[in-house]
Amino acid sequence: MKTKRMAGMAATILTGSLVLAACGSSGDDTAADETAGATDGATSSGIVTVNGTEPQNPLLPAHTNETGGGRIMTQLFAGLVRYNADGSVENEIAESIETEDNQTFTIKLQDGWTFSDGSPVTASSFVDAWNYGALLSNAQNNSYFFEIIEGFSYDEDSELTGLEVVDDLTFTVKLVQPEADFPLRLGYTAYYPLPEVFFEDPEAFGENPVGNGPYMFDGEGAWEHNVRVDMVPNPEYKGGRAPQNGGVSVVFYEQEDAAYADLLSGNLDVIENIPNSSITSFEDELEGRSVNQPAAINQTLSVPSYLPEWSGEAGLLRRQAISHAINRDEVTEVIFNGTRTPAKDFTSPVIAGWSEEVPGNEVLEFDPERAKELWAEAEAIEPWGDRTFTIATNTDSDHQPWVDAVNNSIRNTLGIEAEMEPYAQFSEFLDARDNKQMTGMFRAGWQGDYPSLANFLAPIYTEGAGSNDAFYASEEFESLMAQGNSAESIEEANEFFLQAQEVLFRDLPGIPLWYQNVTGGWADTVDNVEFGWDSEPLLYQVTKSE
């Protein structure tokens, strides 16, 4: 599959309108075709294997915010809306989502949905799950996503007073302020419902989740830590992602080269990312069983605000110098063989409203002379001394080639020592990052949760947000984001989000590197493989014979 598509937003938020209608009524031909393919096509009975990484945390909707756990959660759960392959949005559990002012929403559920244990999916399943995810003492990674709902507090345990159950299939949501893209968010993991059994023992549930999605765990112990997770079709599922196979196993790999070798030998069915060592040969080796298309993913260098060498006037000058010292064109061509595109902003070009003309983005240009000038200005304020510049990354994914190339570019331009700081496992890297244990810059990738520019900005750069791993804070940035969120339309909101990026380019809490294509592949053991706007394979529609 070589088709390149630009993903956009199917739903336009209009005051007084029916925001999203019943499933299948979006009028989007692609979405309709996908739904039909999921329910009408021939099924198969083979177990599909796909590569993955060990989840960092228990598998809870409000606590899972990294790709290892995310790939599993999207198979186990269904949300109010779902995202099609092209990034368009349509209802899944929701019958309708209505608003008159983009601040108060009435959400009605389709009747008949159940969890895999047979218990019903009700309005309370959402309201109780969201309250749990938002509660301060529960310390859920995704609690930030509930900040927009009345009653949320970062200071004390507080009920989300903006949520009200009307009846078994209806609830209302009142936000702190109008949010133009609120309905677009509702397919993200944080907003999944939870069954009553969760509240009996949340810790046990995290090891053996009971969801309402197309798959469920294949019995107790289906999650073999650091090895794999085995899932089978959920007979209770009634949405548009009906499994066309006998199940999915997510196999955890410490090296992507090993996963690709298994793919070539027929021991793995689907791989989501081709290792750099095979980036120039995979399309020939897989003979039409590969994809290279734009996805809502970017890569940045994150700058810990708690490190003194990157703080103050000298720190800002150094951040600017580092950015100018990186030859993005050379790295994306030589290391990635054109499967990455040098960044022009902090978001992704596959998202509607993207612009390559954000004021301040000239700091992303490779300019060795300007880099040296900026570094010299910083030296005049506070000498760098004998420090070594470092980029931290996990080594169970294939980041070392580009990290080495970036370090070489910085070393050759600025004349300083530059090295990689390795972490053996992604989960170890995440723990060090979250606990402020980074001793230098670190690689940060963002895969879109939902198709909105705001999703690439607010969760990462808002003070206190769950993915603000650089611990950045800016009142001006947050004011612009708030104005965008309260806009009457997505188009108007995007203008504020572009202005917010001007602030980011001025402050450089992160240094954008490039946008990432999804470069995936599959073995000749499977058919009907497609990758979505966010790079994830649509596993439910993959077919495999025994």
Coordinates of C-alpha atoms in Angstrom, one line a residue:
M1 CA 0.0 0.0 0.0
K2 CA 1.6 3.2 -1.2
T3 CA -1.3 5.6 -1.0
K4 CA -0.5 8.9 0.7
R5 CA -3.5 10.6 2.3
M6 CA -3.8 13.8 4.3
A7 CA -5.9 13.2 7.4
G8 CA -8.4 15.8 8.4
M9 CA -11.4 16.4 10.7
A10 CA -14.7 15.2 9.5
A11 CA -16.8 16.9 12.1
T12 CA -17.2 20.6 12.2
I13 CA -18.5 22.0 15.4
L14 CA -21.4 24.4 14.9
T15 CA -23.4 26.1 17.7
G16 CA -26.9 24.6 17.9
S17 CA -26.1 21.7 15.6
L18 CA -26.1 18.0 16.0
V19 CA -22.3 17.6 16.4
L20 CA -22.0 13.9 15.6
A21 CA -24.9 11.8 14.5
A22 CA -25.4 8.1 14.8
C23 CA -22.7 5.6 13.7
G24 CA -22.4 5.3 9.9
S25 CA -24.2 8.6 9.1
S26 CA -21.1 10.8 8.7
G27 CA -21.4 10.8 5.0
D28 CA -17.7 10.0 4.6
D29 CA -17.3 7.3 1.9
T30 CA -14.0 6.1 3.4
A31 CA -15.5 5.7 6.8
A32 CA -18.5 3.9 5.4
D33 CA -16.4 1.5 3.4
E34 CA -14.3 0.7 6.5
T35 CA -17.3 -0.1 8.5
A36 CA -18.7 -2.3 5.8
G37 CA -15.5 -4.1 5.4
A38 CA -15.3 -4.8 9.2
T39 CA -18.7 -6.4 9.2
D40 CA -19.4 -7.8 5.8
G41 CA -16.0 -9.2 4.7
A42 CA -14.9 -12.8 5.0
T43 CA -13.6 -13.7 8.4
S44 CA -10.6 -15.9 9.2
S45 CA -9.5 -17.8 12.3
G46 CA -5.8 -17.3 12.5
I47 CA -4.2 -15.3 15.4
V48 CA -2.5 -12.1 14.1
T49 CA 0.8 -11.2 15.7
V50 CA 2.1 -7.6 15.9
N51 CA 5.2 -6.1 17.4
G52 CA 4.9 -3.9 20.6
T53 CA 6.6 -2.9 23.8
E54 CA 5.9 -3.7 27.4
P55 CA 3.3 -1.2 28.8
Q56 CA 4.7 1.2 31.4
N57 CA 1.7 1.0 33.6
P58 CA -1.4 -1.1 34.5
L59 CA -3.9 -1.1 31.6
L60 CA -6.3 1.5 32.8
P61 CA -7.9 4.1 30.5
A62 CA -6.9 7.1 32.5
H63 CA -3.4 5.8 33.2
T64 CA -2.2 4.6 29.8
N65 CA -0.5 7.4 27.9
E66 CA 2.3 5.6 25.9
T67 CA 2.3 3.6 22.7
G68 CA 3.1 0.2 24.3
G69 CA -0.1 0.2 26.4
G70 CA -2.0 2.3 23.9
R71 CA -1.9 -0.4 21.2
I72 CA -3.5 -2.9 23.5
M73 CA -6.1 -0.5 25.0
T74 CA -7.5 0.4 21.6
Q75 CA -8.2 -3.3 21.0
L76 CA -9.8 -3.9 24.4
F77 CA -12.0 -0.8 24.6
A78 CA -14.5 1.3 22.5
G79 CA -15.2 4.9 23.1
L80 CA -18.0 7.3 22.3
V81 CA -16.4 8.0 18.9
R82 CA -13.8 6.2 16.8
Y83 CA -11.2 7.4 14.4
N84 CA -11.2 6.0 10.8
A85 CA -8.0 5.3 8.9
D86 CA -8.0 8.7 7.4
G87 CA -8.5 10.5 10.7
S88 CA -12.2 11.2 10.1
V89 CA -14.4 10.8 13.2
E90 CA -17.7 9.0 13.6
N91 CA -19.7 7.7 16.5
E92 CA -19.1 4.3 18.0
I93 CA -21.0 4.0 21.3
A94 CA -22.6 7.5 21.1
E95 CA -26.0 7.7 19.4
S96 CA -25.6 11.5 19.4
I97 CA -23.5 14.3 20.8
E98 CA -25.3 17.6 20.9
T99 CA -24.5 21.1 22.0
E100 CA -25.8 24.7 21.7
D101 CA -22.7 26.5 22.9
N102 CA -19.7 24.2 22.7
Q103 CA -19.7 24.2 26.6
T104 CA -22.6 22.0 27.6
F105 CA -23.0 18.7 25.7
T106 CA -25.7 16.1 25.9
I107 CA -24.4 12.6 25.0
K108 CA -26.8 9.8 24.2
L109 CA -25.6 6.2 24.0
Q110 CA -26.7 3.5 21.7
D111 CA -28.7 0.8 23.5
G112 CA -27.4 -2.7 23.8
W113 CA -23.7 -2.2 24.4
T114 CA -22.1 -4.5 27.0
F115 CA -18.6 -5.1 28.4
S116 CA -17.0 -8.5 27.8
D117 CA -18.3 -9.7 31.2
G118 CA -21.8 -9.1 30.0
S119 CA -22.5 -6.1 32.2
P120 CA -24.2 -3.1 30.4
V121 CA -22.4 0.0 29.2
T122 CA -24.4 2.9 30.6
A123 CA -24.1 6.6 31.1
S124 CA -22.7 5.8 34.6
S125 CA -19.9 3.7 33.0
F126 CA -18.6 6.9 31.5
V127 CA -19.3 9.3 34.3
D128 CA -17.8 7.0 37.0
A129 CA -14.7 6.2 34.9
W130 CA -14.1 9.9 34.2
N131 CA -14.5 10.8 37.8
Y132 CA -12.0 8.1 38.8
G133 CA -9.6 9.3 36.2
A134 CA -9.8 12.9 37.3
L135 CA -9.5 12.4 41.1
L136 CA -6.3 13.8 42.4
S137 CA -5.5 11.0 44.8
N138 CA -5.9 8.4 42.0
A139 CA -2.8 9.9 40.3
Q140 CA -3.8 8.9 36.8
N141 CA -1.5 10.0 34.0
N142 CA -4.3 11.1 31.8
S143 CA -6.1 13.2 34.5
Y144 CA -5.2 16.3 32.5
F145 CA -7.8 15.4 29.9
F146 CA -10.5 16.1 32.5
E147 CA -9.3 19.5 33.5
I148 CA -11.8 21.0 31.0
I149 CA -14.8 19.6 33.0
E150 CA -16.3 21.6 35.8
G151 CA -15.2 20.4 39.2
F152 CA -11.7 19.3 38.3
S153 CA -9.0 20.1 40.8
Y154 CA -5.2 19.8 40.8
D155 CA -5.2 20.7 44.6
E156 CA -7.7 18.4 46.2
D157 CA -10.0 15.4 45.6
S158 CA -13.0 16.8 43.8
E159 CA -15.9 15.3 41.9
L160 CA -16.5 16.4 38.4
T161 CA -19.6 18.5 39.0
G162 CA -19.9 19.1 35.3
L163 CA -21.0 15.5 34.8
E164 CA -24.6 14.4 35.3
V165 CA -26.3 11.2 34.6
V166 CA -29.8 11.8 33.0
D167 CA -30.8 8.2 32.5
D168 CA -29.2 4.9 31.7
L169 CA -28.2 6.0 28.2
T170 CA -27.8 9.8 28.6
F171 CA -25.4 12.1 30.4
T172 CA -24.4 15.7 30.2
V173 CA -21.0 17.3 30.3
K174 CA -20.5 20.9 31.3
L175 CA -17.0 22.3 30.5
V176 CA -15.2 25.1 32.3
Q177 CA -15.3 27.1 29.0
P178 CA -16.3 26.4 25.4
E179 CA -14.1 23.8 23.8
A180 CA -14.4 23.7 20.0
D181 CA -12.8 20.3 19.6
F182 CA -14.2 18.5 22.6
P183 CA -16.2 15.9 20.5
L184 CA -13.0 15.0 18.6
R185 CA -11.3 14.0 21.8
L186 CA -13.8 11.4 22.9
G187 CA -12.2 8.5 21.1
Y188 CA -9.0 8.8 23.1
T189 CA -8.1 6.3 25.7
A190 CA -8.7 8.6 28.7
Y191 CA -12.4 8.8 27.9
Y192 CA -13.2 5.1 27.7
P193 CA -15.9 3.7 30.0
L194 CA -15.3 1.3 32.9
P195 CA -17.5 -1.6 34.2
E196 CA -18.6 -1.9 37.8
V197 CA -16.1 -4.7 38.4
F198 CA -13.2 -2.2 38.0
F199 CA -14.2 -0.4 41.2
E200 CA -14.0 -3.6 43.2
D201 CA -10.3 -4.0 42.7
P202 CA -8.6 -1.5 40.4
E203 CA -5.2 -3.1 40.8
A204 CA -6.4 -6.5 39.7
F205 CA -8.3 -4.9 36.9
G206 CA -5.2 -3.3 35.5
E207 CA -3.6 -6.7 35.0
N208 CA -6.7 -8.3 33.5
P209 CA -8.9 -5.5 32.0
V210 CA -12.6 -6.0 31.2
G211 CA -13.4 -3.8 28.2
N212 CA -16.1 -3.3 25.6
G213 CA -13.9 -3.3 22.5
P214 CA -13.4 -5.7 19.6
Y215 CA -11.1 -7.9 21.6
M216 CA -10.7 -9.2 25.2
F217 CA -7.9 -10.9 27.1
D218 CA -7.5 -14.6 26.4
G219 CA -8.1 -15.6 30.0
E220 CA -6.2 -15.0 33.2
G221 CA -2.5 -14.4 32.6
A222 CA -3.0 -13.2 29.0
W223 CA -0.5 -10.5 29.8
E224 CA 2.9 -12.2 30.1
H225 CA 5.0 -9.3 31.3
N226 CA 8.0 -8.4 29.0
V227 CA 6.9 -11.2 26.6
R228 CA 3.4 -10.6 25.1
V229 CA -0.3 -10.0 25.4
D230 CA -2.8 -12.4 23.9
M231 CA -6.3 -11.3 22.9
V232 CA -9.3 -13.0 21.3
P233 CA -12.5 -11.6 19.8
N234 CA -15.0 -10.2 22.3
P235 CA -18.4 -11.8 21.5
E236 CA -20.2 -8.9 23.2
Y237 CA -18.8 -6.2 20.9
K238 CA -21.3 -4.6 18.6
G239 CA -19.4 -1.8 16.9
G240 CA -17.9 -1.2 13.5
R241 CA -14.6 -2.9 14.2
A242 CA -15.7 -6.5 14.3
P243 CA -12.6 -8.7 14.2
Q244 CA -11.9 -10.5 11.0
N245 CA -9.4 -12.9 12.6
G246 CA -9.2 -15.3 15.5
G247 CA -7.4 -12.9 17.8
V248 CA -4.4 -10.6 18.2
S249 CA -1.1 -11.2 20.0
V250 CA 1.1 -8.2 20.8
V251 CA 4.7 -9.5 21.0
F252 CA 7.1 -7.4 22.9
Y253 CA 10.6 -6.8 21.3
E254 CA 13.7 -5.2 22.8
Q255 CA 15.0 -4.5 19.3
E256 CA 13.1 -3.6 16.1
D257 CA 15.7 -5.5 14.0
A258 CA 14.6 -8.7 15.8
A259 CA 11.0 -7.9 15.0
Y260 CA 11.8 -7.3 11.4
A261 CA 13.8 -10.5 11.1
D262 CA 10.8 -12.4 12.5
L263 CA 8.5 -10.7 10.0
L264 CA 10.8 -11.8 7.1
S265 CA 10.8 -15.4 8.4
G266 CA 7.0 -15.5 8.9
N267 CA 7.2 -15.6 12.7
L268 CA 5.6 -12.2 13.0
D269 CA 2.6 -11.0 10.9
V270 CA 2.6 -7.2 11.2
I271 CA 5.3 -4.6 12.1
E272 CA 4.5 -1.0 12.8
N273 CA 7.9 0.5 12.3
I274 CA 10.7 -0.7 10.0
P275 CA 14.2 -0.5 11.6
N276 CA 16.6 2.0 10.3
S277 CA 19.0 -0.8 9.2
S278 CA 16.4 -1.9 6.6
I279 CA 14.9 1.4 5.6
T280 CA 16.5 1.4 2.2
S281 CA 15.5 -2.2 1.4
F282 CA 12.2 -3.0 3.1
E283 CA 10.0 -2.1 0.1
D284 CA 11.9 -4.5 -2.2
E285 CA 12.2 -7.2 0.5
L286 CA 8.5 -7.2 1.3
E287 CA 7.4 -7.1 -2.4
G288 CA 4.2 -4.9 -2.1
R289 CA 3.5 -5.8 1.6
S290 CA 4.6 -2.5 3.0
V291 CA 3.5 1.1 3.6
N292 CA 5.2 4.4 3.6
Q293 CA 2.7 7.2 4.2
P294 CA 2.4 10.4 6.4
A295 CA 1.2 9.9 9.9
A296 CA 0.4 12.1 12.9
I297 CA 3.7 11.6 14.5
N298 CA 6.6 14.0 15.2
Q299 CA 10.0 13.8 16.9
T300 CA 11.6 16.4 19.1
L301 CA 14.4 16.9 21.6
S302 CA 12.9 17.8 24.9
V303 CA 14.8 20.2 27.2
P304 CA 14.3 19.6 30.9
S305 CA 13.6 23.0 32.5
Y306 CA 15.1 21.8 35.8
L307 CA 18.6 21.6 34.4
P308 CA 20.5 24.8 35.1
E309 CA 22.6 24.7 31.9
W310 CA 19.5 25.0 29.8
S311 CA 17.9 27.7 31.9
G312 CA 18.0 31.5 31.8
E313 CA 19.4 33.7 29.0
A314 CA 22.4 31.5 28.4
G315 CA 20.3 28.4 28.3
L316 CA 17.9 29.8 25.7
L317 CA 20.9 30.8 23.5
R318 CA 22.3 27.3 23.8
R319 CA 18.9 25.8 22.8
Q320 CA 18.8 28.0 19.8
A321 CA 22.4 27.1 18.9
I322 CA 21.7 23.3 19.2
S323 CA 18.6 23.7 16.9
H324 CA 20.6 25.5 14.3
A325 CA 23.4 22.9 14.6
I326 CA 21.2 20.0 13.5
N327 CA 21.2 19.2 9.8
R328 CA 17.7 17.9 9.6
D329 CA 17.7 17.5 5.8
E330 CA 20.8 15.3 5.9
V331 CA 19.6 13.1 8.8
T332 CA 16.1 12.5 7.2
E333 CA 17.6 11.7 3.9
V334 CA 20.7 9.6 4.9
I335 CA 19.5 7.9 8.0
F336 CA 15.8 7.6 7.2
N337 CA 15.9 7.4 3.4
G338 CA 13.3 10.1 3.0
T339 CA 10.7 8.5 5.4
R340 CA 10.9 11.5 7.6
T341 CA 10.4 15.2 6.7
P342 CA 12.2 18.1 8.5
A343 CA 9.9 19.8 11.0
K344 CA 8.4 23.2 10.4
D345 CA 6.4 23.4 13.6
F346 CA 5.4 21.5 16.8
T347 CA 2.4 19.6 15.3
S348 CA 1.9 17.5 12.2
P349 CA 1.1 18.3 8.5
V350 CA -1.6 15.6 8.4
I351 CA -3.7 17.6 10.8
A352 CA -6.2 20.1 9.4
G353 CA -5.1 23.7 10.1
W354 CA -1.3 22.9 9.9
S355 CA 0.9 25.6 8.6
E356 CA 4.6 25.7 7.7
E357 CA 4.7 29.5 8.2
V358 CA 4.8 29.8 11.9
P359 CA 6.8 32.9 13.0
G360 CA 10.0 31.9 14.7
N361 CA 10.4 28.6 13.0
E362 CA 13.6 29.8 11.2
V363 CA 15.3 28.5 14.3
L364 CA 14.8 25.0 12.8
E365 CA 17.1 25.9 9.8
F366 CA 20.5 24.3 9.7
D367 CA 22.8 27.3 10.0
P368 CA 26.3 26.4 11.4
E369 CA 27.5 30.0 11.5
R370 CA 24.5 31.2 13.4
A371 CA 24.8 28.2 15.7
K372 CA 28.4 29.2 16.6
E373 CA 27.4 32.8 17.2
L374 CA 24.7 31.9 19.6
W375 CA 26.9 29.4 21.4
A376 CA 29.6 32.1 21.8
E377 CA 27.0 34.5 23.2
A378 CA 26.0 31.9 25.7
E379 CA 29.6 31.3 26.6
A380 CA 30.1 35.0 27.4
I381 CA 27.3 34.7 29.9
E382 CA 28.0 31.3 31.5
P383 CA 30.8 29.0 30.2
W384 CA 29.8 25.4 29.2
G385 CA 33.0 24.0 30.6
D386 CA 33.8 20.4 30.1
R387 CA 30.2 19.2 30.1
T388 CA 29.2 16.6 27.5
F389 CA 26.0 17.2 25.5
T390 CA 23.7 14.1 25.8
I391 CA 20.5 12.8 24.2
A392 CA 18.7 10.2 26.3
T393 CA 16.7 7.5 24.5
N394 CA 15.5 3.9 25.0
T395 CA 17.5 1.3 23.0
D396 CA 14.6 -1.2 22.6
S397 CA 13.5 0.8 19.7
D398 CA 15.7 1.9 16.8
H399 CA 16.8 5.4 17.8
Q400 CA 20.6 5.1 18.0
P401 CA 21.4 5.8 14.3
W402 CA 19.6 9.1 14.3
V403 CA 20.7 10.1 17.7
D404 CA 24.3 9.4 16.7
A405 CA 23.8 11.5 13.5
V406 CA 22.3 14.4 15.4
N407 CA 25.2 14.3 17.9
N408 CA 27.7 14.2 15.1
S409 CA 26.1 17.3 13.6
I410 CA 26.2 19.1 16.9
R411 CA 29.7 18.0 17.7
N412 CA 31.1 19.1 14.2
T413 CA 29.3 22.4 14.3
L414 CA 29.9 23.5 17.9
G415 CA 33.0 21.6 18.8
I416 CA 31.6 20.1 22.0
E417 CA 31.4 16.5 23.1
A418 CA 28.0 14.9 22.3
E419 CA 26.9 11.4 23.3
M420 CA 23.8 9.2 23.6
E421 CA 22.5 8.3 27.1
P422 CA 21.0 4.8 26.6
Y423 CA 18.1 3.2 28.5
A424 CA 17.6 -0.5 27.9
Q425 CA 13.8 -0.5 28.0
F426 CA 11.2 2.1 27.1
S427 CA 9.6 1.7 30.5
E428 CA 12.9 2.5 32.2
F429 CA 13.4 5.6 30.0
L430 CA 9.8 6.8 30.8
D431 CA 10.3 6.3 34.6
A432 CA 13.6 8.3 34.5
R433 CA 11.9 11.0 32.5
D434 CA 8.8 11.3 34.7
N435 CA 11.0 11.4 37.9
K436 CA 13.1 14.2 36.7
Q437 CA 16.2 12.0 36.4
M438 CA 17.3 13.2 33.0
T439 CA 20.8 14.7 32.9
G440 CA 20.5 16.2 29.5
M441 CA 18.1 16.5 26.6
F442 CA 16.0 13.5 25.7
R443 CA 14.1 12.3 22.6
A444 CA 10.4 12.9 22.7
G445 CA 8.0 11.5 20.1
W446 CA 4.3 12.4 20.0
Q447 CA 1.7 10.3 18.3
G448 CA -1.7 12.0 17.9
D449 CA -4.4 10.9 20.3
Y450 CA -7.1 12.6 18.3
P451 CA -6.9 14.7 15.0
S452 CA -6.4 18.2 16.4
L453 CA -3.6 20.7 16.4
A454 CA -4.3 21.3 20.1
N455 CA -3.5 17.7 20.9
F456 CA 0.1 18.2 19.8
L457 CA 0.4 21.3 22.1
A458 CA -1.7 21.3 25.3
P459 CA -0.8 17.8 26.7
I460 CA 2.9 18.5 26.2
Y461 CA 3.4 22.2 27.0
T462 CA 0.6 23.1 29.4
E463 CA 1.9 23.4 33.0
G464 CA 0.9 20.3 35.0
A465 CA -0.2 18.4 31.9
G466 CA 0.3 14.6 31.9
S467 CA 2.9 14.7 29.1
N468 CA 4.7 17.9 30.0
D469 CA 7.9 16.0 30.6
A470 CA 10.1 19.1 30.2
F471 CA 8.1 20.8 33.0
Y472 CA 7.6 23.9 30.9
A473 CA 5.3 26.7 32.0
S474 CA 4.1 29.8 30.1
E475 CA 1.1 31.9 31.0
E476 CA 1.1 33.4 27.5
F477 CA 1.1 30.0 25.8
E478 CA -1.7 28.8 28.1
S479 CA -3.8 32.0 27.5
L480 CA -3.6 31.5 23.7
M481 CA -4.5 27.8 24.0
A482 CA -7.5 28.8 26.2
Q483 CA -8.6 31.3 23.6
G484 CA -8.4 28.7 20.9
N485 CA -10.3 26.2 23.0
S486 CA -13.1 28.7 23.5
A487 CA -13.4 29.6 19.8
E488 CA -16.6 29.0 18.0
S489 CA -15.1 26.9 15.2
I490 CA -12.1 24.6 14.6
E491 CA -10.9 27.1 12.0
E492 CA -10.9 30.0 14.4
A493 CA -9.3 27.8 17.1
N494 CA -6.4 26.9 14.9
E495 CA -5.5 30.5 14.5
F496 CA -4.9 30.8 18.2
F497 CA -3.0 27.5 18.2
L498 CA -0.6 28.8 15.6
Q499 CA 0.0 31.9 17.8
A500 CA 0.7 29.6 20.7
Q501 CA 3.4 28.0 18.6
E502 CA 5.0 31.3 18.2
V503 CA 5.5 31.3 22.0
L504 CA 7.0 27.8 21.8
F505 CA 9.5 28.9 19.2
R506 CA 10.5 31.8 21.3
D507 CA 11.0 29.7 24.4
L508 CA 12.1 26.4 22.9
P509 CA 11.0 24.0 25.6
G510 CA 11.5 21.4 22.9
I511 CA 13.4 21.4 19.6
P512 CA 11.3 20.0 16.7
L513 CA 13.3 17.5 14.6
W514 CA 11.0 15.9 11.9
Y515 CA 7.7 14.5 11.0
Q516 CA 7.5 10.7 10.8
N517 CA 5.9 8.6 8.1
V518 CA 4.5 5.3 9.1
T519 CA 6.8 2.7 7.6
G520 CA 5.2 -0.7 8.3
G521 CA 5.0 -4.0 6.7
W522 CA 3.4 -7.4 6.9
A523 CA 4.3 -11.0 6.1
D524 CA 2.7 -13.1 3.4
T525 CA 0.7 -14.9 6.2
V526 CA -1.9 -12.1 6.4
D527 CA -4.1 -9.9 4.1
N528 CA -6.2 -6.8 4.4
V529 CA -3.5 -4.8 6.3
E530 CA -4.1 -1.0 6.6
F531 CA -2.4 1.6 8.7
G532 CA -4.3 4.6 10.1
W533 CA -3.7 8.4 10.4
D534 CA -1.8 7.8 13.7
S535 CA 0.4 5.1 12.3
E536 CA -1.4 2.3 14.1
P537 CA -2.4 -0.9 12.1
L538 CA -6.1 -1.5 12.0
L539 CA -5.7 -5.0 13.5
Y540 CA -9.4 -5.9 13.6
Q541 CA -9.6 -6.0 9.8
V542 CA -6.4 -8.2 9.2
T543 CA -7.3 -11.7 8.0
K544 CA -5.1 -14.8 8.6
S545 CA -5.7 -18.4 7.8
E546 CA -5.0 -21.1 10.4

